[in-house]
């Protein structure tokens, strides 16, 4: 089955700096890669996603890149703000018409310091 | 903005008891899921449900677990005889394309 690795496990940046979180996946059939933000005591919130026919996608301060050959994808947050502090999870999905389950990475605790 | 809702937010139960966790998915979504997250760990897939039947389940989803869509709006997860290791956050999600998660139910088994 699919295995998703995520690094780093913790990341501390100064407000205004950029943050980068990286994930690798194992199943070449995976073709959809969402990123979720989880604040304390809440459910995962979808913040951006990318499909395998695209190499990069941007939404304001957030961008995601995908390298299908190397089987890795990354989340980039620019101009970080204190409210960006949360746990971020990457995930991978093979949309095969079956269960469409998401396989999650182990999470990155991002702390944005003033 | 439509959202997935879950009840209760926190459930405490004794080992061996049955619990039912409830979810109301987003109304026009056709796919429904349950995931769990043990404290401090990653989110793990349990089961997906489409067209009134299970479409996929993980090895965690053994015979003590069941899901049901009893009416047009609710989606439930039943754990027949809870164990200490079932203590976790349980998230419901629904999708038409992207998956949207509810706020979760914290299950504590004592």
Coordinates of C-alpha atoms in Angstrom, one line a residue:
Chain A
X1 CA 0.0 0.0 0.0
X2 CA 0.9 3.7 -0.1
X3 CA 3.4 5.1 2.4
X4 CA 3.9 8.8 2.8
X5 CA 6.9 10.3 4.6
X6 CA 6.9 13.9 5.8
X7 CA 9.8 16.1 6.9
X8 CA 10.5 18.0 9.1
X9 CA 8.5 16.9 12.1
X10 CA 8.9 20.4 13.7
X11 CA 9.7 23.7 12.0
X12 CA 10.2 27.0 13.7
X13 CA 10.4 30.2 11.6
X14 CA 10.4 33.9 12.3
X15 CA 7.4 35.9 11.3
X16 CA 7.8 37.0 7.6
X17 CA 10.1 34.1 6.7
X18 CA 9.2 31.3 4.4
X19 CA 8.4 27.7 5.5
X20 CA 8.9 24.6 3.4
X21 CA 7.5 21.1 4.2
X22 CA 8.4 18.1 2.1
X23 CA 6.7 14.8 1.5
X24 CA 7.5 11.7 -0.4
X25 CA 5.2 8.9 -1.5
X26 CA 5.7 5.3 -2.6
X27 CA 2.7 4.4 -4.9
X28 CA 3.1 5.5 -8.4
X29 CA -0.7 5.2 -8.8
X30 CA -1.3 8.1 -6.5
X31 CA -2.5 11.1 -8.5
X32 CA -4.0 13.6 -6.0
X33 CA -2.0 15.3 -3.2
X34 CA -3.9 17.5 -0.7
X35 CA -2.4 19.5 2.2
X36 CA -4.3 19.9 5.5
X37 CA -3.8 22.3 8.4
X38 CA -4.9 21.1 11.8
X39 CA -5.2 23.5 14.7
X40 CA -5.3 22.3 18.3
X41 CA -8.6 20.4 19.0
X42 CA -9.9 20.8 15.5
X43 CA -10.3 18.6 12.4
X44 CA -7.9 18.8 9.4
X45 CA -8.7 21.7 7.1
X46 CA -7.9 21.5 3.4
X47 CA -5.7 24.4 2.4
X48 CA -4.4 23.4 -1.0
X49 CA -4.2 20.4 -3.3
X50 CA -2.5 19.4 -6.5
X51 CA -3.2 16.7 -9.1
X52 CA -0.6 14.7 -11.0
X53 CA -1.1 16.5 -14.3
X54 CA 0.2 19.8 -12.7
X55 CA 3.7 20.6 -11.5
X56 CA 2.9 23.6 -9.3
X57 CA -0.1 25.4 -7.8
X58 CA -0.3 28.7 -5.9
X59 CA -3.0 30.3 -3.8
X60 CA -1.9 33.6 -2.3
X61 CA 0.9 32.9 0.2
X62 CA 0.7 29.1 -0.2
X63 CA 2.1 27.0 -3.0
X64 CA 2.6 23.4 -3.7
X65 CA 5.0 21.7 -6.1
X66 CA 4.9 18.1 -7.3
X67 CA 7.7 16.0 -8.9
X68 CA 6.0 12.8 -10.1
X69 CA 9.3 11.3 -11.3
X70 CA 10.9 11.6 -7.9
X71 CA 7.6 11.0 -6.1
X72 CA 7.8 14.0 -3.9
X73 CA 5.8 17.1 -3.3
X74 CA 6.3 20.2 -1.1
X75 CA 4.3 22.9 0.6
X76 CA 5.7 26.4 0.6
X77 CA 4.3 29.2 2.8
X78 CA 5.7 32.7 2.2
X79 CA 5.5 35.7 4.5
X80 CA 4.5 33.5 7.5
X81 CA 2.2 34.9 10.1
X82 CA 1.5 33.8 13.7
X83 CA -1.8 32.4 12.6
X84 CA 0.0 30.0 10.3
X85 CA 1.2 28.1 13.5
X86 CA -0.4 24.7 13.4
X87 CA 0.2 21.0 12.4
X88 CA 0.4 20.5 8.6
X89 CA -0.3 17.1 7.1
X90 CA 0.4 16.0 3.5
X91 CA -1.6 13.2 2.0
X92 CA -1.7 11.1 -1.1
X93 CA -4.6 9.4 -2.9
X94 CA -5.0 7.1 -5.8
X95 CA -8.3 8.0 -7.5
X96 CA -9.1 4.6 -8.9
X97 CA -12.9 4.6 -8.6
X98 CA -12.6 2.5 -5.4
X99 CA -12.4 3.8 -1.9
X100 CA -10.4 7.0 -2.6
X101 CA -8.8 6.8 0.8
X102 CA -6.2 9.4 1.9
X103 CA -2.9 8.2 3.2
X104 CA -1.4 10.9 5.5
X105 CA 2.1 11.8 6.4
X106 CA 3.2 12.1 10.0
X107 CA 2.7 15.8 10.3
X108 CA 4.8 18.9 10.7
X109 CA 4.4 21.2 13.7
X110 CA 5.0 24.7 12.4
X111 CA 5.6 27.5 14.9
X112 CA 5.8 31.1 13.7
X113 CA 7.6 33.2 16.2
X114 CA 7.2 37.0 16.5
Chain B
X1 CA -20.2 27.6 3.9
X2 CA -21.4 24.0 4.2
X3 CA -19.4 21.9 6.7
X4 CA -19.3 18.4 8.2
X5 CA -20.6 18.2 11.7
X6 CA -20.0 15.5 14.3
X7 CA -21.6 14.6 17.6
X8 CA -20.7 14.2 20.4
X9 CA -17.5 16.2 20.6
X10 CA -16.3 14.0 23.5
X11 CA -17.4 10.5 24.5
X12 CA -16.2 8.7 27.6
X13 CA -17.1 5.0 27.8
X14 CA -16.0 1.9 29.7
X15 CA -14.1 -0.9 28.1
X16 CA -16.5 -3.4 26.5
X17 CA -19.3 -0.9 26.0
X18 CA -20.8 0.0 22.6
X19 CA -20.5 3.5 21.2
X20 CA -22.0 5.2 18.2
X21 CA -20.3 8.2 16.7
X22 CA -22.5 10.4 14.5
X23 CA -21.7 12.6 11.5
X24 CA -23.7 14.8 9.2
X25 CA -21.8 15.0 5.9
X26 CA -22.1 17.9 3.5
X27 CA -25.5 17.6 1.9
X28 CA -24.6 17.1 -1.8
X29 CA -21.6 14.8 -1.2
X30 CA -21.7 11.2 -2.2
X31 CA -18.6 9.7 -0.5
X32 CA -18.2 9.3 3.2
X33 CA -15.3 8.3 5.3
X34 CA -14.1 7.7 8.9
X35 CA -10.6 8.3 10.0
X36 CA -9.0 8.1 13.4
X37 CA -6.1 9.9 15.0
X38 CA -4.4 8.6 18.1
X39 CA -3.0 11.4 20.3
X40 CA 0.1 12.9 18.7
X41 CA 0.1 10.6 15.7
X42 CA -1.0 10.9 12.1
X43 CA -4.5 10.5 10.7
X44 CA -5.3 6.9 9.7
X45 CA -8.0 5.8 7.3
X46 CA -10.7 3.4 8.6
X47 CA -13.4 3.1 6.0
X48 CA -15.0 4.7 3.0
X49 CA -18.7 4.4 2.1
X50 CA -20.5 5.0 -1.2
X51 CA -23.9 4.1 -2.6
X52 CA -24.9 2.6 0.7
X53 CA -22.1 0.2 1.0
X54 CA -18.5 0.0 2.2
X55 CA -16.1 0.7 -0.8
X56 CA -12.8 0.2 1.1
X57 CA -11.7 -0.5 4.7
X58 CA -8.4 -0.7 6.4
X59 CA -7.1 -3.6 8.6
X60 CA -8.0 -1.4 11.6
X61 CA -11.7 -1.7 10.7
X62 CA -12.3 -5.2 12.0
X63 CA -15.5 -6.9 13.0
X64 CA -16.1 -4.7 16.0
X65 CA -16.6 -1.7 13.7
X66 CA -19.6 -1.0 11.5
X67 CA -20.9 2.0 9.6
X68 CA -24.4 2.9 8.6
X69 CA -26.3 5.7 6.8
X70 CA -29.6 5.3 8.6
X71 CA -31.3 8.2 6.8
X72 CA -30.6 10.8 4.2
X73 CA -28.4 12.9 6.3
X74 CA -26.6 10.9 9.1
X75 CA -23.5 8.7 8.8
X76 CA -22.6 6.7 11.9
X77 CA -19.6 4.6 13.1
X78 CA -20.4 1.9 15.7
X79 CA -17.8 0.3 17.8
X80 CA -19.4 -2.8 19.3
X81 CA -17.1 -3.6 22.3
X82 CA -14.6 -0.9 22.9
X83 CA -11.0 -1.5 23.9
X84 CA -8.6 0.8 25.6
X85 CA -6.7 1.1 22.4
X86 CA -9.8 2.5 20.6
X87 CA -9.2 5.8 22.5
X88 CA -8.5 8.4 19.8
X89 CA -10.0 11.3 17.8
X90 CA -12.5 10.0 15.2
X91 CA -13.0 12.2 12.2
X92 CA -15.7 11.9 9.6
X93 CA -15.1 13.3 6.1
X94 CA -17.2 13.6 3.0
X95 CA -16.4 14.4 -0.6
X96 CA -17.7 15.0 -4.0
X97 CA -14.1 15.5 -5.1
X98 CA -11.9 17.0 -2.3
X99 CA -12.4 15.5 1.2
X100 CA -13.7 17.8 4.0
X101 CA -13.3 16.8 7.6
X102 CA -15.5 17.3 10.6
X103 CA -14.2 18.6 13.9
X104 CA -13.9 15.1 15.4
X105 CA -15.2 13.1 18.3
X106 CA -12.7 12.5 21.1
X107 CA -13.4 8.9 22.3
X108 CA -11.9 8.0 25.7
X109 CA -12.2 4.3 26.8
X110 CA -11.5 3.7 30.5

